[in-house]
Amino acid sequence: MSVASPPPFAAEILSLFRSLLRVACQFPDYNIREYTKRRTIDAFRQNATLSDPPSISHAFSHGNSQLQLAKRQAVVYSLYAPQLPSVMDIHKPQHRPS
């Protein structure tokens, strides 16, 4: 018989969310970076309605495993980063009105 772990505190959930977004910013490729951010936000919105402690604990542990996976993938992607920046990463200089 397995003992269920207590549900995480709100601060722990928020810390997980911030950590996932921070790791997403480490991807050198624009498409992967934006997909990871979007997927993180969507998953947290989807799980915001969870109310029973076992499902909250399960979602939190799944999020932690996804964080570890994203960290490993960010390292791999950094090893094979594109030589040129994406068009989406190039910022145009702001024109000042004269």
mmCIF file with all atom_site columns, C-alpha atoms in Angstrom, residues 9-96:
data_model
loop_
_atom_site.group_PDB
_atom_site.id
_atom_site.type_symbol
_atom_site.label_atom_id
_atom_site.label_alt_id
_atom_site.label_comp_id
_atom_site.label_asym_id
_atom_site.label_entity_id
_atom_site.label_seq_id
_atom_site.pdbx_PDB_ins_code
_atom_site.Cartn_x
_atom_site.Cartn_y
_atom_site.Cartn_z
_atom_site.occupancy
_atom_site.B_iso_or_equiv
_atom_site.pdbx_formal_charge
_atom_site.auth_seq_id
_atom_site.auth_comp_id
_atom_site.auth_asym_id
_atom_site.auth_atom_id
_atom_site.pdbx_PDB_model_num
ATOM 1  C CA . PHE A 1 9  ? 2.017  24.370 -1.164  1.00 0.00 ? 9  PHE A CA 1
ATOM 2  C CA . ALA A 1 10 ? 1.036  27.198 -3.500  1.00 0.00 ? 10 ALA A CA 1
ATOM 3  C CA . ALA A 1 11 ? 4.562  28.631 -3.229  1.00 0.00 ? 11 ALA A CA 1
ATOM 4  C CA . GLU A 1 12 ? 6.039  25.325 -4.433  1.00 0.00 ? 12 GLU A CA 1
ATOM 5  C CA . ILE A 1 13 ? 3.675  25.251 -7.406  1.00 0.00 ? 13 ILE A CA 1
ATOM 6  C CA . LEU A 1 14 ? 4.540  28.837 -8.299  1.00 0.00 ? 14 LEU A CA 1
ATOM 7  C CA . SER A 1 15 ? 8.245  28.020 -7.980  1.00 0.00 ? 15 SER A CA 1
ATOM 8  C CA . LEU A 1 16 ? 7.808  25.084 -10.365 1.00 0.00 ? 16 LEU A CA 1
ATOM 9  C CA . PHE A 1 17 ? 6.008  27.343 -12.855 1.00 0.00 ? 17 PHE A CA 1
ATOM 10 C CA . ARG A 1 18 ? 8.770  29.961 -12.712 1.00 0.00 ? 18 ARG A CA 1
ATOM 11 C CA . SER A 1 19 ? 11.469 27.299 -13.031 1.00 0.00 ? 19 SER A CA 1
ATOM 12 C CA . LEU A 1 20 ? 9.838  25.853 -16.133 1.00 0.00 ? 20 LEU A CA 1
ATOM 13 C CA . LEU A 1 21 ? 9.626  29.311 -17.718 1.00 0.00 ? 21 LEU A CA 1
ATOM 14 C CA . ARG A 1 22 ? 13.272 30.021 -16.823 1.00 0.00 ? 22 ARG A CA 1
ATOM 15 C CA . VAL A 1 23 ? 14.390 26.768 -18.433 1.00 0.00 ? 23 VAL A CA 1
ATOM 16 C CA . ALA A 1 24 ? 12.290 27.569 -21.505 1.00 0.00 ? 24 ALA A CA 1
ATOM 17 C CA . CYS A 1 25 ? 14.247 30.805 -21.931 1.00 0.00 ? 25 CYS A CA 1
ATOM 18 C CA . GLN A 1 26 ? 17.489 28.799 -22.091 1.00 0.00 ? 26 GLN A CA 1
ATOM 19 C CA . PHE A 1 27 ? 16.609 27.149 -25.406 1.00 0.00 ? 27 PHE A CA 1
ATOM 20 C CA . PRO A 1 28 ? 18.597 28.793 -28.205 1.00 0.00 ? 28 PRO A CA 1
ATOM 21 C CA . ASP A 1 29 ? 15.990 28.018 -30.872 1.00 0.00 ? 29 ASP A CA 1
ATOM 22 C CA . TYR A 1 30 ? 13.046 30.419 -31.016 1.00 0.00 ? 30 TYR A CA 1
ATOM 23 C CA . ASN A 1 31 ? 10.458 27.793 -31.938 1.00 0.00 ? 31 ASN A CA 1
ATOM 24 C CA . ILE A 1 32 ? 11.417 25.384 -29.165 1.00 0.00 ? 32 ILE A CA 1
ATOM 25 C CA . ARG A 1 33 ? 11.673 28.212 -26.638 1.00 0.00 ? 33 ARG A CA 1
ATOM 26 C CA . GLU A 1 34 ? 8.218  29.595 -27.444 1.00 0.00 ? 34 GLU A CA 1
ATOM 27 C CA . TYR A 1 35 ? 6.639  26.136 -27.605 1.00 0.00 ? 35 TYR A CA 1
ATOM 28 C CA . THR A 1 36 ? 8.008  25.293 -24.166 1.00 0.00 ? 36 THR A CA 1
ATOM 29 C CA . LYS A 1 37 ? 6.694  28.551 -22.698 1.00 0.00 ? 37 LYS A CA 1
ATOM 30 C CA . ARG A 1 38 ? 3.291  28.076 -24.311 1.00 0.00 ? 38 ARG A CA 1
ATOM 31 C CA . ARG A 1 39 ? 3.057  24.428 -23.223 1.00 0.00 ? 39 ARG A CA 1
ATOM 32 C CA . THR A 1 40 ? 3.979  25.354 -19.634 1.00 0.00 ? 40 THR A CA 1
ATOM 33 C CA . ILE A 1 41 ? 1.322  28.050 -19.431 1.00 0.00 ? 41 ILE A CA 1
ATOM 34 C CA . ASP A 1 42 ? -1.315 25.800 -21.006 1.00 0.00 ? 42 ASP A CA 1
ATOM 35 C CA . ALA A 1 43 ? -0.569 22.917 -18.641 1.00 0.00 ? 43 ALA A CA 1
ATOM 36 C CA . PHE A 1 44 ? -0.791 25.130 -15.559 1.00 0.00 ? 44 PHE A CA 1
ATOM 37 C CA . ARG A 1 45 ? -4.067 26.639 -16.760 1.00 0.00 ? 45 ARG A CA 1
ATOM 38 C CA . GLN A 1 46 ? -5.447 23.172 -17.414 1.00 0.00 ? 46 GLN A CA 1
ATOM 39 C CA . ASN A 1 47 ? -4.465 21.952 -13.940 1.00 0.00 ? 47 ASN A CA 1
ATOM 40 C CA . ALA A 1 48 ? -5.634 25.092 -12.121 1.00 0.00 ? 48 ALA A CA 1
ATOM 41 C CA . THR A 1 49 ? -9.039 23.499 -11.555 1.00 0.00 ? 49 THR A CA 1
ATOM 42 C CA . LEU A 1 50 ? -7.688 20.448 -9.720  1.00 0.00 ? 50 LEU A CA 1
ATOM 43 C CA . SER A 1 51 ? -9.095 20.211 -6.226  1.00 0.00 ? 51 SER A CA 1
ATOM 44 C CA . ASP A 1 52 ? -8.371 16.758 -4.799  1.00 0.00 ? 52 ASP A CA 1
ATOM 45 C CA . PRO A 1 53 ? -4.949 16.349 -3.123  1.00 0.00 ? 53 PRO A CA 1
ATOM 46 C CA . PRO A 1 54 ? -3.895 13.132 -4.941  1.00 0.00 ? 54 PRO A CA 1
ATOM 47 C CA . SER A 1 55 ? -4.405 14.651 -8.384  1.00 0.00 ? 55 SER A CA 1
ATOM 48 C CA . ILE A 1 56 ? -2.606 17.852 -7.332  1.00 0.00 ? 56 ILE A CA 1
ATOM 49 C CA . SER A 1 57 ? 0.330  15.797 -6.048  1.00 0.00 ? 57 SER A CA 1
ATOM 50 C CA . HIS A 1 58 ? 0.377  13.745 -9.248  1.00 0.00 ? 58 HIS A CA 1
ATOM 51 C CA . ALA A 1 59 ? 0.322  16.868 -11.448 1.00 0.00 ? 59 ALA A CA 1
ATOM 52 C CA . PHE A 1 60 ? 3.090  18.436 -9.349  1.00 0.00 ? 60 PHE A CA 1
ATOM 53 C CA . SER A 1 61 ? 5.321  15.357 -9.605  1.00 0.00 ? 61 SER A CA 1
ATOM 54 C CA . HIS A 1 62 ? 4.650  15.227 -13.362 1.00 0.00 ? 62 HIS A CA 1
ATOM 55 C CA . GLY A 1 63 ? 5.646  18.899 -13.583 1.00 0.00 ? 63 GLY A CA 1
ATOM 56 C CA . ASN A 1 64 ? 8.875  18.197 -11.720 1.00 0.00 ? 64 ASN A CA 1
ATOM 57 C CA . SER A 1 65 ? 9.719  15.372 -14.103 1.00 0.00 ? 65 SER A CA 1
ATOM 58 C CA . GLN A 1 66 ? 8.984  17.692 -17.044 1.00 0.00 ? 66 GLN A CA 1
ATOM 59 C CA . LEU A 1 67 ? 11.299 20.292 -15.491 1.00 0.00 ? 67 LEU A CA 1
ATOM 60 C CA . GLN A 1 68 ? 14.141 17.774 -15.288 1.00 0.00 ? 68 GLN A CA 1
ATOM 61 C CA . LEU A 1 69 ? 13.474 16.721 -18.880 1.00 0.00 ? 69 LEU A CA 1
ATOM 62 C CA . ALA A 1 70 ? 13.455 20.341 -20.076 1.00 0.00 ? 70 ALA A CA 1
ATOM 63 C CA . LYS A 1 71 ? 16.770 21.021 -18.309 1.00 0.00 ? 71 LYS A CA 1
ATOM 64 C CA . ARG A 1 72 ? 18.393 18.064 -20.062 1.00 0.00 ? 72 ARG A CA 1
ATOM 65 C CA . GLN A 1 73 ? 16.947 19.066 -23.423 1.00 0.00 ? 73 GLN A CA 1
ATOM 66 C CA . ALA A 1 74 ? 18.135 22.668 -22.996 1.00 0.00 ? 74 ALA A CA 1
ATOM 67 C CA . VAL A 1 75 ? 21.686 21.367 -22.551 1.00 0.00 ? 75 VAL A CA 1
ATOM 68 C CA . VAL A 1 76 ? 21.419 19.169 -25.640 1.00 0.00 ? 76 VAL A CA 1
ATOM 69 C CA . TYR A 1 77 ? 19.942 22.003 -27.723 1.00 0.00 ? 77 TYR A CA 1
ATOM 70 C CA . SER A 1 78 ? 22.683 24.366 -26.558 1.00 0.00 ? 78 SER A CA 1
ATOM 71 C CA . LEU A 1 79 ? 25.294 21.931 -27.883 1.00 0.00 ? 79 LEU A CA 1
ATOM 72 C CA . TYR A 1 80 ? 23.700 22.049 -31.319 1.00 0.00 ? 80 TYR A CA 1
ATOM 73 C CA . ALA A 1 81 ? 22.572 25.665 -31.376 1.00 0.00 ? 81 ALA A CA 1
ATOM 74 C CA . PRO A 1 82 ? 22.044 27.230 -34.802 1.00 0.00 ? 82 PRO A CA 1
ATOM 75 C CA . GLN A 1 83 ? 24.926 29.345 -36.044 1.00 0.00 ? 83 GLN A CA 1
ATOM 76 C CA . LEU A 1 84 ? 22.694 32.220 -37.093 1.00 0.00 ? 84 LEU A CA 1
ATOM 77 C CA . PRO A 1 85 ? 19.962 33.721 -34.948 1.00 0.00 ? 85 PRO A CA 1
ATOM 78 C CA . SER A 1 86 ? 16.360 33.207 -35.955 1.00 0.00 ? 86 SER A CA 1
ATOM 79 C CA . VAL A 1 87 ? 14.590 36.038 -37.739 1.00 0.00 ? 87 VAL A CA 1
ATOM 80 C CA . MET A 1 88 ? 12.311 36.209 -34.713 1.00 0.00 ? 88 MET A CA 1
ATOM 81 C CA . ASP A 1 89 ? 15.296 36.822 -32.417 1.00 0.00 ? 89 ASP A CA 1
ATOM 82 C CA . ILE A 1 90 ? 16.616 39.799 -34.366 1.00 0.00 ? 90 ILE A CA 1
ATOM 83 C CA . HIS A 1 91 ? 15.381 43.056 -32.887 1.00 0.00 ? 91 HIS A CA 1
ATOM 84 C CA . LYS A 1 92 ? 14.815 46.009 -35.162 1.00 0.00 ? 92 LYS A CA 1
ATOM 85 C CA . PRO A 1 93 ? 16.134 49.334 -33.912 1.00 0.00 ? 93 PRO A CA 1
ATOM 86 C CA . GLN A 1 94 ? 13.438 51.732 -32.820 1.00 0.00 ? 94 GLN A CA 1
ATOM 87 C CA . HIS A 1 95 ? 12.972 54.766 -35.044 1.00 0.00 ? 95 HIS A CA 1
ATOM 88 C CA . ARG A 1 96 ? 12.830 57.982 -33.116 1.00 0.00 ? 96 ARG A CA 1
#
